[in-house]
mmCIF file of C-alpha atoms and ligand atoms in Angstrom:
data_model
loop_
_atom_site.group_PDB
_atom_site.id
_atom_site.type_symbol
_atom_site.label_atom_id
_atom_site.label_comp_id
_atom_site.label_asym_id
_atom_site.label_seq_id
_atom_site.Cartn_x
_atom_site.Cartn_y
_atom_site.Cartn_z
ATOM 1 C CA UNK A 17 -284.679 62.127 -61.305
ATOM 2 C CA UNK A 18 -281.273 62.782 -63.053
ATOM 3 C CA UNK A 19 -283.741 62.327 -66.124
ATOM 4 C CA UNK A 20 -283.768 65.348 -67.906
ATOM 5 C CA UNK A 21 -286.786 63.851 -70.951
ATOM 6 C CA UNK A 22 -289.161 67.185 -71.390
ATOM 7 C CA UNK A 23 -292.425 65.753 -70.139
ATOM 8 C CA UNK A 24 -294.430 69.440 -70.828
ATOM 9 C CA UNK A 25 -293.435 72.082 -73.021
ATOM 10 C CA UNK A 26 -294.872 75.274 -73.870
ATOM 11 C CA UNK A 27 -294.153 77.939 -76.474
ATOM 12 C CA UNK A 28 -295.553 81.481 -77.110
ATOM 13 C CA UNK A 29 -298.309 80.982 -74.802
ATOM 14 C CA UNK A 30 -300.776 84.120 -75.178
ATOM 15 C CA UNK A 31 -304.021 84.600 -73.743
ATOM 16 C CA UNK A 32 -305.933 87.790 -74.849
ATOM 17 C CA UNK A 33 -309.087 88.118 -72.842
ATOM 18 C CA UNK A 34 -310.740 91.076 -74.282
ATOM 19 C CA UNK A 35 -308.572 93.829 -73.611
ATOM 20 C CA UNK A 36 -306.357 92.086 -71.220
ATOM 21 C CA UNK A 37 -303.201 90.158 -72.465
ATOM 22 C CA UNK A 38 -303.342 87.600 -69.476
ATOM 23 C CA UNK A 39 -300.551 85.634 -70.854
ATOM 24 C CA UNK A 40 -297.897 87.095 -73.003
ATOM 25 C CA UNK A 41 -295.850 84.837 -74.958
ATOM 26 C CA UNK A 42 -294.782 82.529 -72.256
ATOM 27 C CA UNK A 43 -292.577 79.570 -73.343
ATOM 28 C CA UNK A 44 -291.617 76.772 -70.738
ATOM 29 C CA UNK A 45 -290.319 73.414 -69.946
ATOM 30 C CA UNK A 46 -291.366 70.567 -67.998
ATOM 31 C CA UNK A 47 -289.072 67.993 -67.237
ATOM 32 C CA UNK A 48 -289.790 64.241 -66.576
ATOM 33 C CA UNK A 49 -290.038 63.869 -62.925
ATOM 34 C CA UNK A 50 -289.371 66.821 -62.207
ATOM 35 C CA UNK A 51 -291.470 69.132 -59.084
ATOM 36 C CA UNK A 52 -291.743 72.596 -61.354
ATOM 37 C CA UNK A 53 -292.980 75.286 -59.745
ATOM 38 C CA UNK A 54 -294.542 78.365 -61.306
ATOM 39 C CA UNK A 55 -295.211 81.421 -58.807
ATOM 40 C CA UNK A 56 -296.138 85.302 -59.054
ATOM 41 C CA UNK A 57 -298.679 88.169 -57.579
ATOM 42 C CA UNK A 58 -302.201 87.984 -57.831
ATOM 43 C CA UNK A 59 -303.959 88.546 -61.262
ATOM 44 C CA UNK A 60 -300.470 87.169 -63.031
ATOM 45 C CA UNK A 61 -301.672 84.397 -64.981
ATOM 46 C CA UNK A 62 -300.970 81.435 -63.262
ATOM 47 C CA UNK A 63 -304.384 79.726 -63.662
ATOM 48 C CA UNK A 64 -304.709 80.725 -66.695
ATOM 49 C CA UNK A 65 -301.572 78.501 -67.747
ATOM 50 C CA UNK A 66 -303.108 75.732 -65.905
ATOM 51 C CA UNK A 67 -306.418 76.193 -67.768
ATOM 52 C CA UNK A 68 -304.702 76.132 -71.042
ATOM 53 C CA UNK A 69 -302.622 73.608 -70.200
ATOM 54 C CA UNK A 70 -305.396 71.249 -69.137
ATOM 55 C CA UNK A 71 -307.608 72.084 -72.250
ATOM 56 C CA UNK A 72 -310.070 74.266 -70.145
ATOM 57 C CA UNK A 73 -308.963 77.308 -72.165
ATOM 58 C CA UNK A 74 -307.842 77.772 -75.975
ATOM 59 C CA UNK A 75 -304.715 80.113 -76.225
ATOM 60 C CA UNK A 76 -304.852 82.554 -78.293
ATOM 61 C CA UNK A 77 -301.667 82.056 -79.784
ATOM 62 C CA UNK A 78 -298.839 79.378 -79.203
ATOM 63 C CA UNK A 79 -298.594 75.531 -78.845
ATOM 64 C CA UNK A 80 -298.509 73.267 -75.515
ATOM 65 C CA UNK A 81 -296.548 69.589 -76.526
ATOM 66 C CA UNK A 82 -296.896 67.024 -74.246
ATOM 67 C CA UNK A 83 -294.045 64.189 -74.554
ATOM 68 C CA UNK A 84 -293.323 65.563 -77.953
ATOM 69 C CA UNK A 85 -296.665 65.765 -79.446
ATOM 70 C CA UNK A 86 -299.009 68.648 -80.035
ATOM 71 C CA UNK A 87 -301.509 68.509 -77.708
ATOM 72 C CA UNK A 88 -302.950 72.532 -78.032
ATOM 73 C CA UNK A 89 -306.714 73.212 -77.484
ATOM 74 C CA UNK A 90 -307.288 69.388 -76.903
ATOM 75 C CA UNK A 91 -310.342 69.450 -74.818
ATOM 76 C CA UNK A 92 -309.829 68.290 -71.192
ATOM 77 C CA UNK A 93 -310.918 64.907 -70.567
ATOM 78 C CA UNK A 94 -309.221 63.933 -73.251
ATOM 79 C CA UNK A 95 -305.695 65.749 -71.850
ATOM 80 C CA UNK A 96 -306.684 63.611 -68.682
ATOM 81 C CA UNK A 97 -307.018 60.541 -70.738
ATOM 82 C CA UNK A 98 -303.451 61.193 -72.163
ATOM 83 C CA UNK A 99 -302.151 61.508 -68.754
ATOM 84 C CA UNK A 100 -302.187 65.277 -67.464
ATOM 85 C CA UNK A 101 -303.920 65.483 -64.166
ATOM 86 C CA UNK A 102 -304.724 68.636 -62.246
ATOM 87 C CA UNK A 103 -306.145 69.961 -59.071
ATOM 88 C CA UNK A 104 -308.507 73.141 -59.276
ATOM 89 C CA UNK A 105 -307.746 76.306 -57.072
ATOM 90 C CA UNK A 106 -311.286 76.149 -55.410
ATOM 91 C CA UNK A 107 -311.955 72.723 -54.137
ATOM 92 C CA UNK A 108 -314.745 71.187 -56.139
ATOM 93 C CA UNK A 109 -315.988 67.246 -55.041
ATOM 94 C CA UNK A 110 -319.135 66.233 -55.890
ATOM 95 C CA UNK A 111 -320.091 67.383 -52.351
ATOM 96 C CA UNK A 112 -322.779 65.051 -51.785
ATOM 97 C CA UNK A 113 -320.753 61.880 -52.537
ATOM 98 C CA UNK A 114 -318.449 59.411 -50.890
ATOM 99 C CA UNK A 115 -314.580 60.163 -50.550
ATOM 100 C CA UNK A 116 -314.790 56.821 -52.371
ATOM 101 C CA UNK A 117 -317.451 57.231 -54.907
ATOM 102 C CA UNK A 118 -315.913 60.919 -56.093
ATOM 103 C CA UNK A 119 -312.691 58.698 -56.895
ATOM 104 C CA UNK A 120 -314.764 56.340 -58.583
ATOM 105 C CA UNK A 121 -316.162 58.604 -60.820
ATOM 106 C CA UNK A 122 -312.846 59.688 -61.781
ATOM 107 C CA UNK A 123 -311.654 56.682 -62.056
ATOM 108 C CA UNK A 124 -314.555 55.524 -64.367
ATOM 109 C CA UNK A 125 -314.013 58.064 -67.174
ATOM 110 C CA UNK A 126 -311.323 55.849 -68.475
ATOM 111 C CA UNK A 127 -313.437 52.918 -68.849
ATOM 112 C CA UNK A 128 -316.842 54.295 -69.498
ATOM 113 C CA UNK A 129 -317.606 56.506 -71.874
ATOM 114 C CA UNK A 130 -319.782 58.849 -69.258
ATOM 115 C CA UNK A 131 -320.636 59.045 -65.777
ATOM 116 C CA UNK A 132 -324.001 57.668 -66.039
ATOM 117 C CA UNK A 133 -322.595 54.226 -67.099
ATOM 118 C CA UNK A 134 -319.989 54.723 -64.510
ATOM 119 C CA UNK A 135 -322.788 55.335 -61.804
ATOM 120 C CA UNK A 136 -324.117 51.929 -62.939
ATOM 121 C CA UNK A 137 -320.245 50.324 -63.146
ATOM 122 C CA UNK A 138 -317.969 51.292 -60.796
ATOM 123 C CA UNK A 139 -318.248 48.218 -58.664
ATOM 124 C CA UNK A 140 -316.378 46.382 -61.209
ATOM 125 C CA UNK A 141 -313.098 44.852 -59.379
ATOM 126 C CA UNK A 142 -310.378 46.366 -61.711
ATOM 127 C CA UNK A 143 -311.744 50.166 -60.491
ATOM 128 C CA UNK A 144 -312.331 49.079 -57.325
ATOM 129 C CA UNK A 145 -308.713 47.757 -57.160
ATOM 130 C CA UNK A 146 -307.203 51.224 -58.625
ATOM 131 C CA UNK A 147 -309.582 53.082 -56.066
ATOM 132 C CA UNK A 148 -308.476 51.366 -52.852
ATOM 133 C CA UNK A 149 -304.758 52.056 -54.244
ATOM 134 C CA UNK A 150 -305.186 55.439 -54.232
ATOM 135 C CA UNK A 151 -306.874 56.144 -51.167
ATOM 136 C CA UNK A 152 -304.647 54.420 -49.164
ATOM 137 C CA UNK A 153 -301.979 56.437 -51.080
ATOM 138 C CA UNK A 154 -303.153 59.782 -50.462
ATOM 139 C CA UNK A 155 -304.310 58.806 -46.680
ATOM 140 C CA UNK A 156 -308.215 59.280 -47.437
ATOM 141 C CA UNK A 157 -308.941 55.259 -47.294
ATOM 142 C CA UNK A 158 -310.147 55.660 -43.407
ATOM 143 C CA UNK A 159 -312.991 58.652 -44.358
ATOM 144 C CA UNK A 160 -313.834 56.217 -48.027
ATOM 145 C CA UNK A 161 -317.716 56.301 -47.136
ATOM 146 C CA UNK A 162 -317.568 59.949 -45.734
ATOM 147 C CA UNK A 163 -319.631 62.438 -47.931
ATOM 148 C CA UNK A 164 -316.797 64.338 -49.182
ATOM 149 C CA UNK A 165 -318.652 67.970 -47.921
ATOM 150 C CA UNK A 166 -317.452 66.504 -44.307
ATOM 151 C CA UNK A 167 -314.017 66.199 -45.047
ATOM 152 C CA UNK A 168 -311.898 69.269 -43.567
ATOM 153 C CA UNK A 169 -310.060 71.769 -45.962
ATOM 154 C CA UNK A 170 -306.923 69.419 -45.724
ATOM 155 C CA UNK A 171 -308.457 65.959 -46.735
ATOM 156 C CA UNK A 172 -310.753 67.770 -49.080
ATOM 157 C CA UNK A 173 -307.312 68.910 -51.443
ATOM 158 C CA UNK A 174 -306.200 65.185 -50.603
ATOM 159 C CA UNK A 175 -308.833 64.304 -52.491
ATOM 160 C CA UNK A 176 -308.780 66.356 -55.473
ATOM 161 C CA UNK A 177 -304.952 65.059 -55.639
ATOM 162 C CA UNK A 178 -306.164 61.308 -55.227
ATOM 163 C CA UNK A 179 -309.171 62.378 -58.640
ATOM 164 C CA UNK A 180 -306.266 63.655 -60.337
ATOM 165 C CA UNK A 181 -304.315 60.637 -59.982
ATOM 166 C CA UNK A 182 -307.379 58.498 -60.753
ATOM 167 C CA UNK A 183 -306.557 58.356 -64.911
ATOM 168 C CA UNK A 184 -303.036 56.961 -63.562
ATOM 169 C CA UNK A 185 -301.400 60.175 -64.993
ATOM 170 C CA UNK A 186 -297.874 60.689 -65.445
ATOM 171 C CA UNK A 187 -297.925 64.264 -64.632
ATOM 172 C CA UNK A 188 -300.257 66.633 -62.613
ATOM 173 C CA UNK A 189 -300.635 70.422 -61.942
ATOM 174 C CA UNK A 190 -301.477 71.863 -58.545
ATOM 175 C CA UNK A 191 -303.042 74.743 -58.447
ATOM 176 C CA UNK A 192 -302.387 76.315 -54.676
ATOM 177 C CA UNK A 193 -303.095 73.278 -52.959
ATOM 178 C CA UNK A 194 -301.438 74.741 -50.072
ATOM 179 C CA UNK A 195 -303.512 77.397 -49.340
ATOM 180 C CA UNK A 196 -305.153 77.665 -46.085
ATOM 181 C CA UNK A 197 -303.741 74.717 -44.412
ATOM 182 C CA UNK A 198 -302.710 74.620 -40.917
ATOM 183 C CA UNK A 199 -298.999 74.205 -40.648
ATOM 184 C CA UNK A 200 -299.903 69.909 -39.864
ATOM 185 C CA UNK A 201 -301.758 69.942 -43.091
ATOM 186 C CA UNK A 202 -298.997 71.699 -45.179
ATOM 187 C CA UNK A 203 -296.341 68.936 -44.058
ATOM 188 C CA UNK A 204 -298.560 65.734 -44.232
ATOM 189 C CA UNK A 205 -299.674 67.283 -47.803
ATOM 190 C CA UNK A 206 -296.007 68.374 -48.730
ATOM 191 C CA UNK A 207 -294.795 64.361 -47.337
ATOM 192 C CA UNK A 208 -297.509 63.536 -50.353
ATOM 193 C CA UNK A 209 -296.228 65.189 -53.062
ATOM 194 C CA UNK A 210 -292.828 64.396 -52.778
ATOM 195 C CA UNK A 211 -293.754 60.715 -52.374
ATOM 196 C CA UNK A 212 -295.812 61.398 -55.538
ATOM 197 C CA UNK A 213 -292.603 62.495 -57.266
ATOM 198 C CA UNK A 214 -290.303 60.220 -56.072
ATOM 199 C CA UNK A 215 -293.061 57.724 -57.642
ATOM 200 C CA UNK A 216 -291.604 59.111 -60.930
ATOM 201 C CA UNK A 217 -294.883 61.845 -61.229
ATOM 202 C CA UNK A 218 -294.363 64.434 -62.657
ATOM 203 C CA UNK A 219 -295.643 67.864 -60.668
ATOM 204 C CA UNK A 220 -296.155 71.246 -61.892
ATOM 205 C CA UNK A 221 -297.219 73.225 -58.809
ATOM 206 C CA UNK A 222 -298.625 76.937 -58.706
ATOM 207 C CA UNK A 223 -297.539 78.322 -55.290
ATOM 208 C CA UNK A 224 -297.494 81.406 -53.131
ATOM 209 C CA UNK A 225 -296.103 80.339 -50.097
ATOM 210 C CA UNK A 226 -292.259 80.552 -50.638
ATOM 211 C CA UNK A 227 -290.644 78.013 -48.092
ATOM 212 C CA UNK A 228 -292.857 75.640 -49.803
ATOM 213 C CA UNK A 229 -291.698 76.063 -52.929
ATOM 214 C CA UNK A 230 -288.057 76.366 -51.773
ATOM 215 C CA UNK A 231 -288.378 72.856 -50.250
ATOM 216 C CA UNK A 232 -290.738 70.860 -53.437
ATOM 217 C CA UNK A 233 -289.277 72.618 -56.279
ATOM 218 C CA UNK A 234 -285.907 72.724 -57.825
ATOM 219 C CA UNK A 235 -287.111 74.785 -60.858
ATOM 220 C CA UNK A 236 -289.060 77.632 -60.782
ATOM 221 C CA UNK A 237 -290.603 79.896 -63.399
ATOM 222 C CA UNK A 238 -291.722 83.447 -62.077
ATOM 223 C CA UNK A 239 -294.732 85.379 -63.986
ATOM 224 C CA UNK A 240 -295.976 88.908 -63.853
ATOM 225 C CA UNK A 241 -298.805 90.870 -65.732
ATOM 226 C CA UNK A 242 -298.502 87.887 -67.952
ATOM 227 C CA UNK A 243 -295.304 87.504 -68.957
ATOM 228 C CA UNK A 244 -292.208 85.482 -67.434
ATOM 229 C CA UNK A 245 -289.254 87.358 -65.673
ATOM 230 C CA UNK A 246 -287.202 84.821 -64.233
ATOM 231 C CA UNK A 247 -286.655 80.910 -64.822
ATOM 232 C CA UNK A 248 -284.317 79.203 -62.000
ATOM 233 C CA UNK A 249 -283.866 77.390 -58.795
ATOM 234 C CA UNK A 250 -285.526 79.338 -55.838
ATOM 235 C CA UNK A 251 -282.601 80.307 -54.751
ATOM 236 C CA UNK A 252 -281.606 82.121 -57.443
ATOM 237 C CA UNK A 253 -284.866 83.322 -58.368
ATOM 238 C CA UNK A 254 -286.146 85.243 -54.769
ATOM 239 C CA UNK A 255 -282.628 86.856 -55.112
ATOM 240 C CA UNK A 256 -283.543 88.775 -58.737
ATOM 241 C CA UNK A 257 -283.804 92.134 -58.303
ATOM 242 C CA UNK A 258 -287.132 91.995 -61.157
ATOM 243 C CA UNK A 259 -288.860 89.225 -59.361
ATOM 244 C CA UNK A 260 -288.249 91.226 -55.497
ATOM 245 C CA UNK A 261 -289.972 94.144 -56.640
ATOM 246 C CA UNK A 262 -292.653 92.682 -58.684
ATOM 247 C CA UNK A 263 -293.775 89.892 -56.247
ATOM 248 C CA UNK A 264 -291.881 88.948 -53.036
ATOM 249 C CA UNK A 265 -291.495 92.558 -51.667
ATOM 250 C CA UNK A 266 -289.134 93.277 -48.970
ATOM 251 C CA UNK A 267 -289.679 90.450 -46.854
ATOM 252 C CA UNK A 268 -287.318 88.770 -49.473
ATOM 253 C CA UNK A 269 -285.309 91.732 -50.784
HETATM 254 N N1 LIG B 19 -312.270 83.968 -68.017
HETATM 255 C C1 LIG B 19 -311.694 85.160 -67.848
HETATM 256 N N2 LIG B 19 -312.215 86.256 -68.450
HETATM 257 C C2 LIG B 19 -311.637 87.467 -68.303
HETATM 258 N N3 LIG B 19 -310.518 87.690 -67.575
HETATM 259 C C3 LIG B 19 -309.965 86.636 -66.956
HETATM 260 C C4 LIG B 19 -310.510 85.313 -67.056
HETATM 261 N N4 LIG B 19 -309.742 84.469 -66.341
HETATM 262 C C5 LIG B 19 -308.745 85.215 -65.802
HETATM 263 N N5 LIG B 19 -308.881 86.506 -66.178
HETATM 264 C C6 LIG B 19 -307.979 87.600 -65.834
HETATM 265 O O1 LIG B 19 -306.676 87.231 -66.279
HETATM 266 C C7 LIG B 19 -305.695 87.639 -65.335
HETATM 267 C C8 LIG B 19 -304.919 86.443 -64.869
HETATM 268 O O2 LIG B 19 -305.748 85.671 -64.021
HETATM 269 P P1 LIG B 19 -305.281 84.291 -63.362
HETATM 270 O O3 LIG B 19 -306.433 83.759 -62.582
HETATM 271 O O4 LIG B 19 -304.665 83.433 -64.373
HETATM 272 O O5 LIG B 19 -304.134 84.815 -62.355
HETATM 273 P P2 LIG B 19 -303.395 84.027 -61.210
HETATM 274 O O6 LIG B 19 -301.939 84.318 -61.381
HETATM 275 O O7 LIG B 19 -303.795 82.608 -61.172
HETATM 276 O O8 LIG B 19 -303.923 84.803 -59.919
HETATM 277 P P3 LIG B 19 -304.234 84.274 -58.429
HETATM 278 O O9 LIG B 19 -302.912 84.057 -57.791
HETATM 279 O O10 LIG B 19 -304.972 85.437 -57.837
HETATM 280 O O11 LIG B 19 -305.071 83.056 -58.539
HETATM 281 C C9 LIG B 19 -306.436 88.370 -64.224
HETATM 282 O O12 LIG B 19 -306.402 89.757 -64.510
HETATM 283 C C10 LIG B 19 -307.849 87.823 -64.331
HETATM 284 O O13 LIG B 19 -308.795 88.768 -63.866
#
């Protein structure tokens, strides 16, 4: 982790939606294995980073470069293909599917060219192999034949980490993964991530809860009404004066 390679970088990244300027020339920097965390109120942009980031969204001005190359407006399963991974705010399985066959399908994007064939495919050994990896990894191997629907909140954000690890990526982006979990949930899910990282993954994790960040992230990058106001460890961030009074409020001030 003394590494200091830039996995992720962006620069100028604007996104005008109509009227609304939800991003406003934000630049930042991802370092290899690194836990980055990027935090701020409601409405400030965060997803919209992540949706940018992971192709969902064009910008409307600036580049993203990912290990040096210009990856901007490449669509997404493609970016997953290249090795960026993400999680989604709002949980979103296949609902009706296995725990196993949801990772499968995953999985199967890298080897078939769409999830028909891979309905057909997946029990070939080499996916099979990966998928058995990574449910015992993320803890979902017991619940493998479980429609994921039945899984609770917890297992069901397990299990959009172990789809985003599926295209073996070498980093992924969290969006609020923490979010209504039961204390037991937060710290079996936090024991994941940093196992993840010490892997050598690469995280970039959108956050609200603050102790959590303080304990995953050493960098943090703060954004509000679109635009960044502070770049730092935790630390230094919840003490900026700009950052109190936009987001953490007197709890933290
Ligand atoms: N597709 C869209 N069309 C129009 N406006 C959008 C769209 N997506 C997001 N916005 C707006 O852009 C702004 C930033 O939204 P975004 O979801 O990125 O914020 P966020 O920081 O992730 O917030 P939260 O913490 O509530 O999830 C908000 O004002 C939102 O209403």
């Amino acid at each position: 982790m003394g590494n200091s390679k830039e996995i992720l970088k962006g620069v100028g990244i604007t996104k005008q939606f109509g009227g609304l300027k939800a991003l406003d020339g934000i630049d930042f920097s991802t370092k290899e294995g690194e836990i980055f965390g990027i935090v701020g109120p409601n409405g400030a942009g965060k997803t919209t980073l992540f949706n940018i980031i992971s192709g969902v969204l064009k910008p409307s001005r600036g580049k993203i470069f990912f290990k040096g190359n210009d990856i901007t407006s490449f669509k997404p399963h493609k970016l997953a293909r290249l090795g960026i991974g993400r999680t989604f705010q709002v949980v979103r399985p296949f609902r009706s599917l296995t725990v196993l066959e949801n990772v499968a399908v995953a999985c199967g994007v890298e080897f078939y060219s769409n999830v028909l064939v891979v309905f057909r495919k997946w029990h070939n050994k080499n996916i099979l192999k990966r998928i058995d990896a990574i449910l015992k990894k993320t803890g979902l191997y017991e619940f493998r034949d479980r429609p994921a629907s039945q899984l609770p909140l917890g297992f069901q954000r397990r299990l959009e980490i172990a789809r985003a690890l599926a295209l073996n990526p070498s980093i992924i982006l969290l969006d609020e993964s923490f979010s209504g979990l039961s204390f037991s949930e937060i710290d079996e899910l936090k024991g994941l991530v940093l196992e993840l990282n010490q892997e050598g993954l690469s995280i970039i994790v959108i956050e609200h809860n603050m102790p959590i960040v303080m304990e995953l992230c050493k960098r943090v990058m703060v954004i509000n009404h679109g635009k960044k106001i502070a770049e730092g460890s935790p630390v230094d961030v919840v003490n900026n004066k700009e950052v109190i009074e936009a987001y953490l409020g007197r709890k933290y001030s």
